[in-house]
Short mmCIF file of C-alpha atoms and ligand atoms in Angstrom, two decimals:
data_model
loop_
_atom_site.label_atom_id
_atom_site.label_comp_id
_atom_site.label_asym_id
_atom_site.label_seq_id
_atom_site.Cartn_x
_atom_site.Cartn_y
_atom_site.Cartn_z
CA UNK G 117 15.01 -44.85 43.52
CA UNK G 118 16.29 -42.60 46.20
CA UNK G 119 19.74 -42.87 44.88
CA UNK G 120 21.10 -39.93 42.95
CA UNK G 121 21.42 -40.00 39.30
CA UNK G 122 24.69 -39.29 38.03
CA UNK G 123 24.04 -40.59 34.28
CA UNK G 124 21.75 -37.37 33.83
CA UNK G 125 23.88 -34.81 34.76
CA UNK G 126 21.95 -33.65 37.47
CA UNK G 127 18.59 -33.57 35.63
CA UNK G 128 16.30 -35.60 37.86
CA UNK G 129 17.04 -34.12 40.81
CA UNK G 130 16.75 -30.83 39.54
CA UNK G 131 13.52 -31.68 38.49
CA UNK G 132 12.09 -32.85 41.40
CA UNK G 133 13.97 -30.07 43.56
CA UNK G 134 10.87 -27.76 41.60
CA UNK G 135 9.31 -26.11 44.40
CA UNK G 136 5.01 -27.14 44.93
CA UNK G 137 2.78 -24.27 43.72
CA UNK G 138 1.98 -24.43 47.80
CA UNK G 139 5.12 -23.45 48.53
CA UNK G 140 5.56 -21.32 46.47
CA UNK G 141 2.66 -18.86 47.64
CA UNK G 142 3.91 -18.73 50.85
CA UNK G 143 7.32 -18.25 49.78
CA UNK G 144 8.39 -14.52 51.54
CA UNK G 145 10.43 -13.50 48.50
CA UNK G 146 7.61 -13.91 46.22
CA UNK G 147 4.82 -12.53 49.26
CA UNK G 148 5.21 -8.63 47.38
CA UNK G 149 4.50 -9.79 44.09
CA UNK G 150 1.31 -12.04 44.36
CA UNK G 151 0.01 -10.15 47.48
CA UNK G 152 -2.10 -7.72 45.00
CA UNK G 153 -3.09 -10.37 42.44
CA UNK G 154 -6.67 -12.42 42.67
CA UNK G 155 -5.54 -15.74 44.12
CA UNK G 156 -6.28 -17.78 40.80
CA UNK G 157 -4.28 -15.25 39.19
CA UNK G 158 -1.57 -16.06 41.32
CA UNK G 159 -1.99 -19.52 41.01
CA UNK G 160 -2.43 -19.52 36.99
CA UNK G 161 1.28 -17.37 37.41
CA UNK G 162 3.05 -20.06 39.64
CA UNK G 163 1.74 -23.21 37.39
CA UNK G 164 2.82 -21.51 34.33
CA UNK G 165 6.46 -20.66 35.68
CA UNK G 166 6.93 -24.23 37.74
CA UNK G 167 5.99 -25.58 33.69
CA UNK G 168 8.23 -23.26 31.91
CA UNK G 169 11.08 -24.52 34.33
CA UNK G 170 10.10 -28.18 34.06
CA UNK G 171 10.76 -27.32 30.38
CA UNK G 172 13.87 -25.49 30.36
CA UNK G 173 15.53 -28.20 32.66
CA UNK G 174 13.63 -31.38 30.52
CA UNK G 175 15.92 -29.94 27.82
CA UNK G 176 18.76 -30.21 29.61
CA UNK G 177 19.50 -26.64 30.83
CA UNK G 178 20.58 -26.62 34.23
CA UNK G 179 19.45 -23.04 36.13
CA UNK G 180 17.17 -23.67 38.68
CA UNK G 181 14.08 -22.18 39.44
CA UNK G 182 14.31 -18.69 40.40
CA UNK G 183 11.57 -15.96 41.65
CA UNK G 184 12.31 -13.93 37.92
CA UNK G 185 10.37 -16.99 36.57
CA UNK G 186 7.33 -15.74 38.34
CA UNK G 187 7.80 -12.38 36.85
CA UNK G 188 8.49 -13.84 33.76
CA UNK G 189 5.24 -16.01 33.58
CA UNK G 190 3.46 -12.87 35.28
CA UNK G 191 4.29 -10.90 32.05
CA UNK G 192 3.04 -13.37 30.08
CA UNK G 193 -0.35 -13.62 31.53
CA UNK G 194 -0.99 -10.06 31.83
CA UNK G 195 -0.67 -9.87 27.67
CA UNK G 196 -3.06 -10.17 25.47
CA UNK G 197 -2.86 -13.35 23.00
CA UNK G 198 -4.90 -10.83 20.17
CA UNK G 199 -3.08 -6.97 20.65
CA UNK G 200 -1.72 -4.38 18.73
CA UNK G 201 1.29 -4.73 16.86
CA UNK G 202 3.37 -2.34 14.44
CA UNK G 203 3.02 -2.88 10.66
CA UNK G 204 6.45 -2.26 9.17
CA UNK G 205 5.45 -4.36 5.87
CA UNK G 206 4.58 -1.52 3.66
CA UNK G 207 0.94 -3.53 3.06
CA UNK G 208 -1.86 -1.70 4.09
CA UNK G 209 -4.76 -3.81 4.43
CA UNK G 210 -2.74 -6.21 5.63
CA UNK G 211 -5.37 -9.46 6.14
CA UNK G 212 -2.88 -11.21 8.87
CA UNK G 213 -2.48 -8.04 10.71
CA UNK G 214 -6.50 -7.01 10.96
CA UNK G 215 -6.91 -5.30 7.90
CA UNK G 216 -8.31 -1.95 7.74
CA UNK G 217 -7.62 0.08 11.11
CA UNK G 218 -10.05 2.26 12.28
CA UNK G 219 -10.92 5.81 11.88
CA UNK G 220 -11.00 7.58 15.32
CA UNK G 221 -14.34 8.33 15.24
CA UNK G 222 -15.43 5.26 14.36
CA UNK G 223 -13.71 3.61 17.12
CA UNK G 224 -15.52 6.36 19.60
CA UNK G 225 -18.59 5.18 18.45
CA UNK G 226 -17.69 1.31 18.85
CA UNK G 227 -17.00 2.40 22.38
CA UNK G 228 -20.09 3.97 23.08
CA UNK G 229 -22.26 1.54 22.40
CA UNK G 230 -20.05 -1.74 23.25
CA UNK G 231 -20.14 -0.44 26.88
CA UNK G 232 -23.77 -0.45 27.57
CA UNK G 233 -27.50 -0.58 26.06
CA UNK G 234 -28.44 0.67 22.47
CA UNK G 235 -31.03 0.52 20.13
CA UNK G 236 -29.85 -1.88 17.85
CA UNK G 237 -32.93 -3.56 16.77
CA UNK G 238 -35.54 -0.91 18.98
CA UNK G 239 -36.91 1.90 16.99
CA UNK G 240 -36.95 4.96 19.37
CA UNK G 241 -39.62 6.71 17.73
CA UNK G 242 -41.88 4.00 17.31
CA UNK G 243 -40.74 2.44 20.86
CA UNK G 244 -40.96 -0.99 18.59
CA UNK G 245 -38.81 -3.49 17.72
CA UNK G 246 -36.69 -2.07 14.69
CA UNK G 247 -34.07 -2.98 12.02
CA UNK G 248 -30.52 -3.27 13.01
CA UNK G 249 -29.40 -2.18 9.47
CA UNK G 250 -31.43 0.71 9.48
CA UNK G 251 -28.75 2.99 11.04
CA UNK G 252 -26.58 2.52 7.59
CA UNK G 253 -29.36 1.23 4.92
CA UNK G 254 -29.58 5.65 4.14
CA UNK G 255 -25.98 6.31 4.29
CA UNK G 256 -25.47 3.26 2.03
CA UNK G 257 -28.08 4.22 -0.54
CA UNK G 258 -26.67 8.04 -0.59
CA UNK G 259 -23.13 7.02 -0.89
CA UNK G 260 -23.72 3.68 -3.56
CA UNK G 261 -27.00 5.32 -5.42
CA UNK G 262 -28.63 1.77 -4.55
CA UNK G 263 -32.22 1.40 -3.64
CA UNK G 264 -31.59 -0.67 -0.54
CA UNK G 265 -28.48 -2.15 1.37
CA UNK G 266 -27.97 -4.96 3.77
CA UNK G 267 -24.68 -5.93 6.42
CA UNK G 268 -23.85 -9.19 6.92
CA UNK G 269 -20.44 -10.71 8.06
CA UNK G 270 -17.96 -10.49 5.82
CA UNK G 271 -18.19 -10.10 2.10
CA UNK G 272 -17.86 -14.11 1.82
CA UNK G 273 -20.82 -14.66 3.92
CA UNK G 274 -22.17 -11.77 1.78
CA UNK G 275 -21.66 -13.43 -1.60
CA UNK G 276 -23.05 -16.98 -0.17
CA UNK G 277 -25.94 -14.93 0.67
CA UNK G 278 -26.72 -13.49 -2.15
CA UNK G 279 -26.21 -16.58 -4.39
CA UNK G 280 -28.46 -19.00 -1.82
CA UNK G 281 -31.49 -15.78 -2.01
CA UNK G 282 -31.26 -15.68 -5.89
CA UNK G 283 -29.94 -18.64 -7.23
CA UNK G 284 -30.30 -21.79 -4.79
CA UNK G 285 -31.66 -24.92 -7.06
CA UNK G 286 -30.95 -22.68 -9.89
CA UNK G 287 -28.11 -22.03 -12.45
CA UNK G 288 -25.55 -18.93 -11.91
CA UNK G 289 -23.66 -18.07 -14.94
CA UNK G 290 -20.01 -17.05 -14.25
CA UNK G 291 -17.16 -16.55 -16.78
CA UNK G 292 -13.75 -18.91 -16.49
CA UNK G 293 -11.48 -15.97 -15.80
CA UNK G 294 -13.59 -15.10 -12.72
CA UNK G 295 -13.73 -18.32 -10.81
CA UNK G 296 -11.16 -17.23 -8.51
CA UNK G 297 -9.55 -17.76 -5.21
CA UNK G 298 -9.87 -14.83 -3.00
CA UNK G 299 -7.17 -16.32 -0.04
CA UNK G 300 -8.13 -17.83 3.42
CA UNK G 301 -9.93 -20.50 1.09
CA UNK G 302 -12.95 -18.48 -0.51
CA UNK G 303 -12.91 -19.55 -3.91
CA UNK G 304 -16.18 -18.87 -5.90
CA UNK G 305 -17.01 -22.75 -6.73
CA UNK G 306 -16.94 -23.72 -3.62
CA UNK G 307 -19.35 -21.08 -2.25
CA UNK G 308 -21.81 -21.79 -4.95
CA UNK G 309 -21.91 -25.30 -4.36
CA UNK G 310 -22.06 -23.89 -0.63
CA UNK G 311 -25.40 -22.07 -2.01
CA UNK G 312 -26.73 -24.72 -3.80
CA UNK G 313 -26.37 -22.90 -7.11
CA UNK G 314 -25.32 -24.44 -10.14
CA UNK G 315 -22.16 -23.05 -11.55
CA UNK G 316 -22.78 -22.75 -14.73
CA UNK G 317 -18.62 -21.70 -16.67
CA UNK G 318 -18.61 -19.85 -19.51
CA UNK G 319 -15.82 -18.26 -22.07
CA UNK G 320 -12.51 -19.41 -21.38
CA UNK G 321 -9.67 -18.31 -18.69
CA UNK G 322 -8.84 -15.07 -20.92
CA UNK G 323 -11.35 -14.45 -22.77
CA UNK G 324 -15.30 -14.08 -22.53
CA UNK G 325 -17.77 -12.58 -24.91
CA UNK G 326 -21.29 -11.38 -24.28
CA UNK G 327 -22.45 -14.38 -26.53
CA UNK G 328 -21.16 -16.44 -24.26
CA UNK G 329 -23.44 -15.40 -21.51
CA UNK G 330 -26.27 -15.16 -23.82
CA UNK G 331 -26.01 -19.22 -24.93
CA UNK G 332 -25.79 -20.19 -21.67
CA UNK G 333 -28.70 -18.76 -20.36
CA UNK G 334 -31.80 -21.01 -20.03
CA UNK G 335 -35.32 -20.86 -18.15
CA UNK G 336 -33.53 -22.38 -15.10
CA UNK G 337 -31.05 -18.99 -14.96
CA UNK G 338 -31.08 -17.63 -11.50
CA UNK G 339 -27.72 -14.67 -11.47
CA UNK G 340 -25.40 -13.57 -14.18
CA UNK G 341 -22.75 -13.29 -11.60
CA UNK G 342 -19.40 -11.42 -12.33
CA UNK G 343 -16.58 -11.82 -9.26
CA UNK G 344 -13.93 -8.71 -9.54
CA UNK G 345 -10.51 -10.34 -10.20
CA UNK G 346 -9.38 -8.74 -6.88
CA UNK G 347 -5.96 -10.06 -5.88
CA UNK G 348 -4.56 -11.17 -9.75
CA UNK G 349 -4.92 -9.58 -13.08
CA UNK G 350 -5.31 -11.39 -16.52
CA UNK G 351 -3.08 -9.19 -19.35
CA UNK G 352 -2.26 -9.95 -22.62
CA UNK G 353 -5.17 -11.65 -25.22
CA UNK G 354 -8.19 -10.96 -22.95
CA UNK G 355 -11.69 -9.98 -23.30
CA UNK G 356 -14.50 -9.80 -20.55
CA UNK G 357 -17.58 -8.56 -20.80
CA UNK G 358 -17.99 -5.42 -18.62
CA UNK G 359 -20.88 -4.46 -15.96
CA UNK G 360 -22.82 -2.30 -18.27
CA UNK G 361 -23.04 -4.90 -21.19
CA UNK G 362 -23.77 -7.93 -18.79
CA UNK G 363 -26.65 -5.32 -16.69
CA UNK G 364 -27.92 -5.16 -20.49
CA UNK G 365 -28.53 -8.49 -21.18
CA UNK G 366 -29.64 -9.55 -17.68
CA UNK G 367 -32.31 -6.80 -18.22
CA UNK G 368 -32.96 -8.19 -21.58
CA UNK G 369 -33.34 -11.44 -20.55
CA UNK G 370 -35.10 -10.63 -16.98
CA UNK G 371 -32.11 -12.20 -15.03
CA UNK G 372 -30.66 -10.43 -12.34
CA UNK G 373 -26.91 -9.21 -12.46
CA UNK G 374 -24.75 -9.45 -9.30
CA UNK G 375 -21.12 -8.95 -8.53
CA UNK G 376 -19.02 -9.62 -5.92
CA UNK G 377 -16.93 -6.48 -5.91
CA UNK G 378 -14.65 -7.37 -3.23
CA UNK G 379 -12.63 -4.36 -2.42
CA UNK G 380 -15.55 -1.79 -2.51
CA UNK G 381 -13.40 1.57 -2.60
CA UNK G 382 -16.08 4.09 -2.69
CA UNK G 383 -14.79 6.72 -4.39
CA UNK G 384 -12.08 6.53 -7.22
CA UNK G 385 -8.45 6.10 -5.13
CA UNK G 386 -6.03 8.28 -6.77
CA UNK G 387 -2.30 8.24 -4.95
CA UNK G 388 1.35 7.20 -6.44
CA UNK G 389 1.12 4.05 -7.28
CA UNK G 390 -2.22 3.11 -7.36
CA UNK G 391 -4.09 1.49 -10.08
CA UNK G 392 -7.66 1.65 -10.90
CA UNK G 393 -9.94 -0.03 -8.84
CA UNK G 394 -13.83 0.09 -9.99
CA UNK G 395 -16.15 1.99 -7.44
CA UNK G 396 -19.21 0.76 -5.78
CA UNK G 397 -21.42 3.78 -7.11
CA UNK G 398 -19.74 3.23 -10.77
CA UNK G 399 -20.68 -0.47 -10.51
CA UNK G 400 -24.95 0.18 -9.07
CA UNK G 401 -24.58 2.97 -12.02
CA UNK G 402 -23.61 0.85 -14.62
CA UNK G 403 -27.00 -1.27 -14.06
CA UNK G 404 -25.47 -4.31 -11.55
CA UNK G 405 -28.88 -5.37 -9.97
CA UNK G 406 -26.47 -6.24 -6.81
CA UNK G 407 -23.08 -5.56 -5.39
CA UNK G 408 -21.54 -6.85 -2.57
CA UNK G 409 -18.22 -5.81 -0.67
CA UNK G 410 -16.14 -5.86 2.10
CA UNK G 411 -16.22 -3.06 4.66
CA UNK G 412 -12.64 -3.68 6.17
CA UNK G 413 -11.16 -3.21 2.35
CA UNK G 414 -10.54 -0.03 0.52
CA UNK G 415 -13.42 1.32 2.67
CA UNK G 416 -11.33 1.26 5.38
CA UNK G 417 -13.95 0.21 8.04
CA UNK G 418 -14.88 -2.65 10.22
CA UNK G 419 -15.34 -6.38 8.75
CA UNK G 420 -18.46 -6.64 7.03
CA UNK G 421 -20.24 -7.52 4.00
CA UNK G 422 -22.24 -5.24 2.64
CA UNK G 423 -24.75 -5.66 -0.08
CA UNK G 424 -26.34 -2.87 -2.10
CA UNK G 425 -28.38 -3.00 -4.99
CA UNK G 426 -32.47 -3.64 -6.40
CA UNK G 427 -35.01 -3.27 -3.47
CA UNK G 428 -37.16 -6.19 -4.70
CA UNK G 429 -33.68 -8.47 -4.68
CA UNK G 430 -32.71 -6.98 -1.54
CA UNK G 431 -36.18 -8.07 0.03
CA UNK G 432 -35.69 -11.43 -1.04
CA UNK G 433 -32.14 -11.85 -0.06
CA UNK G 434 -33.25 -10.13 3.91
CA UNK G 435 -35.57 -13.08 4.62
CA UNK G 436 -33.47 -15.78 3.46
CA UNK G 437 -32.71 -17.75 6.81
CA UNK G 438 -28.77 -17.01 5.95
CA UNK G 439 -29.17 -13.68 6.78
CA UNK G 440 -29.95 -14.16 10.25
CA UNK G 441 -26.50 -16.83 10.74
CA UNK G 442 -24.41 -13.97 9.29
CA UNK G 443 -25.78 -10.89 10.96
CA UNK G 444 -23.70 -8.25 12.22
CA UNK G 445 -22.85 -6.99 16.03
CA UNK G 446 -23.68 -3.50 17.37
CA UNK G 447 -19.83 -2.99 17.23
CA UNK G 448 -19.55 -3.50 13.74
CA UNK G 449 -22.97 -1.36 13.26
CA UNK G 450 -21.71 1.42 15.06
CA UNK G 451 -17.98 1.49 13.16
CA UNK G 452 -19.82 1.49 9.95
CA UNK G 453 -22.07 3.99 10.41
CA UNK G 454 -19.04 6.09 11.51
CA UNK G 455 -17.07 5.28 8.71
CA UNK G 456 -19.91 6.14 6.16
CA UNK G 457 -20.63 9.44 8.05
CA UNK G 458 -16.74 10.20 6.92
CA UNK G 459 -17.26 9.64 3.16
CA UNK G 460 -20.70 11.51 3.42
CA UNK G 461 -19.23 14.34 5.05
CA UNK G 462 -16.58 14.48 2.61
CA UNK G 463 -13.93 13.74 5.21
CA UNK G 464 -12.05 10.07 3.37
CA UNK G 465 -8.82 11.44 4.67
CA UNK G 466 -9.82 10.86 7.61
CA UNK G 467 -9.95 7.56 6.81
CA UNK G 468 -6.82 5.41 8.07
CA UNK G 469 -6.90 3.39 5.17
CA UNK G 470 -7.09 6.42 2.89
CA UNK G 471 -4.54 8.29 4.33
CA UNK G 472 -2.22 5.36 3.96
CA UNK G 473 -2.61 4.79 0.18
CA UNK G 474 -2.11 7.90 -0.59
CA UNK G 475 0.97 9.26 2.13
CA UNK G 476 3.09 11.39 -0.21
CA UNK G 477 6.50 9.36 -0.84
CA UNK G 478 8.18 12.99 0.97
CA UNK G 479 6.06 12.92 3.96
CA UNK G 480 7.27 9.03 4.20
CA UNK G 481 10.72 9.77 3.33
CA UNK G 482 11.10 11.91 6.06
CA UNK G 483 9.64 9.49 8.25
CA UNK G 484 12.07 7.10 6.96
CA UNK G 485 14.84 9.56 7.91
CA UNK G 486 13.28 10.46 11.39
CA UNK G 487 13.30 6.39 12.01
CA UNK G 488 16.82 6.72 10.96
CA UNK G 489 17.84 9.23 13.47
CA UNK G 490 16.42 7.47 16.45
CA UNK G 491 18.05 4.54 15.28
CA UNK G 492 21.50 6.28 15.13
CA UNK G 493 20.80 7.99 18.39
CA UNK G 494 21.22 3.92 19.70
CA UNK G 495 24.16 3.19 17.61
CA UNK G 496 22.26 1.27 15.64
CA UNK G 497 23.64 1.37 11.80
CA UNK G 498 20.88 1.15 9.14
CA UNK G 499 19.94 3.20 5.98
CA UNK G 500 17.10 4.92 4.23
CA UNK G 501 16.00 3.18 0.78
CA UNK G 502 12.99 3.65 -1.04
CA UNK G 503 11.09 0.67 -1.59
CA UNK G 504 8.00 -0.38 -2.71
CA UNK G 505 4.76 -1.31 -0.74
CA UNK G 506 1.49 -3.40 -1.58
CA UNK G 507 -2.45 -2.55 -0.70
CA UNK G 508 -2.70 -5.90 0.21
CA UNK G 509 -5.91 -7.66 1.08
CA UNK G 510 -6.92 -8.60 -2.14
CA UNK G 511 -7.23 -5.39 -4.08
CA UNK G 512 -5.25 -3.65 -6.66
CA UNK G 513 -2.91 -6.59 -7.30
CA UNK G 514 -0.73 -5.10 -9.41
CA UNK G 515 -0.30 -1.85 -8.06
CA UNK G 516 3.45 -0.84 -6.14
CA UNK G 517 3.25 1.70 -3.49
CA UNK G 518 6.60 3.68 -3.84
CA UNK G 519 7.37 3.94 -0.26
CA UNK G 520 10.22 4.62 2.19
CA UNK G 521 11.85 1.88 4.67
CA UNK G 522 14.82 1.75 7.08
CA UNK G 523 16.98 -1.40 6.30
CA UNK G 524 18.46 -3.25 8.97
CA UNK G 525 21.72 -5.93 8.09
CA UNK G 526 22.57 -6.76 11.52
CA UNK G 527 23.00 -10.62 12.26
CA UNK G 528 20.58 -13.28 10.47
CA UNK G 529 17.43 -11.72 9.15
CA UNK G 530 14.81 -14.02 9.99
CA UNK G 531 15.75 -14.37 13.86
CA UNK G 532 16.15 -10.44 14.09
CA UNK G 533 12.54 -10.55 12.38
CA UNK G 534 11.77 -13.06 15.70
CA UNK G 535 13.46 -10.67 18.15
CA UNK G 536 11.14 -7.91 16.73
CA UNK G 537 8.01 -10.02 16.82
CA UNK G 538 8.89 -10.48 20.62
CA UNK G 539 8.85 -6.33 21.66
CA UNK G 540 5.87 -5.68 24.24
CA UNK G 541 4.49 -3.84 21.17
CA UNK G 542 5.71 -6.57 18.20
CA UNK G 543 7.34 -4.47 15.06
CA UNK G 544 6.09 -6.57 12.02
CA UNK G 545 8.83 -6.47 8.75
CA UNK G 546 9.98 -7.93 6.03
CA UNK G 547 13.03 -9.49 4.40
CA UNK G 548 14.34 -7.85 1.40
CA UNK G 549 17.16 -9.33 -0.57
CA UNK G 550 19.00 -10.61 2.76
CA UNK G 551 17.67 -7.96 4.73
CA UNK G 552 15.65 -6.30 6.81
CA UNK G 553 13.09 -4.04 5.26
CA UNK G 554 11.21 -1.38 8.24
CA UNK G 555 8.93 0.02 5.71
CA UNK G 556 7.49 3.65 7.22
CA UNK G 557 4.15 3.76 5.68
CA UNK G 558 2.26 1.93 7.83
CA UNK G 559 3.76 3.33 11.13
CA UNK G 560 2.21 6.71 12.68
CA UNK G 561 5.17 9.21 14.11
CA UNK G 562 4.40 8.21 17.74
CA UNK G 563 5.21 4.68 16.86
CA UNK G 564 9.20 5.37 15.56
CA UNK G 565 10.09 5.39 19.34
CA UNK G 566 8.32 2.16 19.91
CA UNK G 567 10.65 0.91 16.43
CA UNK G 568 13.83 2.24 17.72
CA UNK G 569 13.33 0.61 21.26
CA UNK G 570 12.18 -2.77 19.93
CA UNK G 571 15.29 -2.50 17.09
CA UNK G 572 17.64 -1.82 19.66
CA UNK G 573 16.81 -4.50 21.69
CA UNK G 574 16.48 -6.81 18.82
CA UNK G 575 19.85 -6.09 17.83
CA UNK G 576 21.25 -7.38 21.33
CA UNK G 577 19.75 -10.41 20.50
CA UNK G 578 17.52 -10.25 23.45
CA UNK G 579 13.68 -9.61 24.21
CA UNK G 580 12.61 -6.84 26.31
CA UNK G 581 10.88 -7.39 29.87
C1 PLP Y 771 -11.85 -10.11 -0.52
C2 PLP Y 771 -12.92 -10.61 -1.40
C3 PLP Y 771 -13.95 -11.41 -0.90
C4 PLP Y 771 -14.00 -11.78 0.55
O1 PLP Y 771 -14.21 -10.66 1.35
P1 PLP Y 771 -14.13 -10.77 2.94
O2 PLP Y 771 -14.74 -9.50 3.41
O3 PLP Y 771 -12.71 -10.94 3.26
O4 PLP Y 771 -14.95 -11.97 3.32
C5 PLP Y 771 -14.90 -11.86 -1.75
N1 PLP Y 771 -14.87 -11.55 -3.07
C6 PLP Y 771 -13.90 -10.79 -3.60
C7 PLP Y 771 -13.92 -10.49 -5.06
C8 PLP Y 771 -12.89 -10.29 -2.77
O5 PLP Y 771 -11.93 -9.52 -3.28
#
């Protein structure tokens, strides 16, 4: 050693030229930047930059290690790995992107009990210990017409749940054009075997009759179960046997009827585009014994699983030890009740998720055409094009949101889809036939600005500071 490499170009001694992280905090130049910053901070800053050079020159680039590396490595600790982005996809409840956003005041109400104490599980007038569901158990009976509702997790923990309360060591009858995949790997054998319920498959793929449920069921039947075919439809020669019939028979037969109803909308969603989705209070109506569904769905609230339906069932299912391994957070207690308060008050539109189903294509192809403008106003070229959205998140599979997008052909697609990803506030789109689709519906008015900036600098092939 200790002679210089020429066979590298250069590369070793650049590499150990990297200043010490010592150095480097007592380095003058760098003295007005750190000075503020908690020492580990600092530290945690330096490490990452000295790295990212080591990097940069290990692959053969030759630039040497400069103070904007600091500043560099400074941004990148100061933002958040989980943080808002822009949804330019034209889904709405967009699973990848959070789902369901928030309605203001249900976001208020996160805040003001994340902050400090509350009485989650303390019953003020009592001054006892109390039930953490009982802020939304009324709300949920008013707005469903159930006798008694529960929160757990998510509606996957919720349909585990149920099945492991009502059907564990026993069989659960479910037809072969409902054992479905839901996405993220929920599919509805797997959680019964998960329950220790027996699946028991009846009818075929397309087509199941009530007799089918009726032969199958046997002194060891625990649930008729029915799982909504949320994120496919079956057309053509089909037959299923609806709620009503199936609450008939269970009655009949003194077997209790649950379905997994996935989406949960809870009240019929009428907007272009949008196909029928069947509501919670239509479902407890039509004689289902239980229901569970997702609160970050149609309802357009926070994750959660919420299960409405028979008190007696509901008893049983509350002390099964499951419920306790899936129970909910005060944040997620306080959303919800928010969110319900919305739908009680008849106030949906105030909704986010409501609002966005049903934006009137005008209102979004002006919005298109206001992106448009502040694109122009950059000399940036694009054009207005209707296009067509998704709900996304498993519900209403076949239904096409006519919607309104700016689309982009400047350079390759996919990279300029990168670029956009990299804005402090990341622009999420899609590709369209070779292009790039900015679809408005997703984006409020205060966010064009935000799409203009990040397009702009996307389109110089560079990512902003
Ligand atoms: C989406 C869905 C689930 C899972 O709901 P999560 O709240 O995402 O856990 C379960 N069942 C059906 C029918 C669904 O559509």
């Amino acid at each position: 050693m200790g002679v210089p490499s020429t066979s590298d170009g250069g590369k070793n001694a650049r590499l150990r030229a990297l200043p010490s992280i010592e150095q480097l905090l007592h380095r003058p130049s760098l003295e007005a930047r750190l000075a503020s910053l908690p020492r580990a901070r600092a530290v945690a800053a330096l490490r990452l930059a000295v790295a990212n050079v080591r990097e940069r020159l290990l692959a053969g680039e030759a630039r040497p290690f400069e103070d904007a590396d600091v500043d560099e490595a400074l941004r990148l600790l100061a933002t958040p790995n989980l943080r808002p982005v822009l949804n330019a996809t034209g889904v709405v409840l967009h699973t990848n992107l959070g789902r369901a956003p928030l309605a203001t005041e249900a976001v208020a109400r996160v805040a003001s009990v994340a902050r400090g104490f509350c009485n989650l599980e303390y019953d003020l007038d009592e001054g006892e210990r109390g039930s953490r569901y009982a802020p939304v158990v009324e709300l949920l009976r008013e707005l469903t017409g159930a006798e008694d509702a529960l929160v757990v997790n998510n509606c996957a923990g919720a349909a585990l749940l149920v099945l492991a309360a009502l059907a564990s060591g026993r069989e659960a009858i479910v037809s072969r054009g409902e054992l479905v995949e839901i996405g993220g790997g929920f599919r509805v054998p797997d959680v019964m075997k998960q329950s220790g319920a027996r699946l028991v498959e009846v009818g075929t793929t397309n087509r199941t009759r009530r007799s089918d449920y009726e032969a199958a069921l046997s002194p060891d039947t625990g649930v008729l179960m029915k799982v909504h075919r949320s994120n496919f439809a079956l057309v053509g020669f089909t037959e299923e046997v609806e709620v009503g019939a199936l609450a008939a028979l269970g009655r009949a037969r003194d077997v209790p009827v649950v379905v997994d109803l996935g989406s949960g909308a809870l009240l019929p969603l009428v907007g272009e585009g949008l196909t029928p989705e069947p509501t919670v209070p239509a479902t407890v109506a039509a004689g289902a014994d239980v229901v569970a569904f997702s609160g970050d769905k149609l309802l357009g609230g926070p994750q959660a699983g919420i299960i409405v339906g028979r008190s007696a069932l509901l008893a049983r299912i509350r002390q099964h030890p499951l419920t306790r391994a899936l129970r909910v957070d005060k944040m997620t207690v306080a959303a919800l009740e928010a969110t319900l308060e919305l739908y009680r008050d008849g106030c949906a539109e105030a909704v986010p998720t409501w609002r966005l189903l049903t934006w009137p294509v005008e209102v979004l192809e002006a919005r298109a055409r206001r992106l448009l403008a502040l694109l122009s106003q950059k000399d940036i070229h694009a054009r207005v094009s209707s296009t067509s959205g998704q709900v996304g998140g498993g519900a209403m599979p076949l239904a096409r949101l006519p919607s309104f997008a700016c689309i982009l052909t400047l350079g390759e697609p996919a990279a300029f889809l990168e670029c956009l990803r990299g804005a402090s506030v990341p622009v999420i789109g899609r590709i369209s036939d070779g292009e790039v689709v900015l679809d408005v519906r997703c984006l409020a008015e205060e966010d064009l600005p935000l799409v203009a900036d990040a397009v702009a600098m996307a389109s110089q092939g560079r990512q902003p500071c």
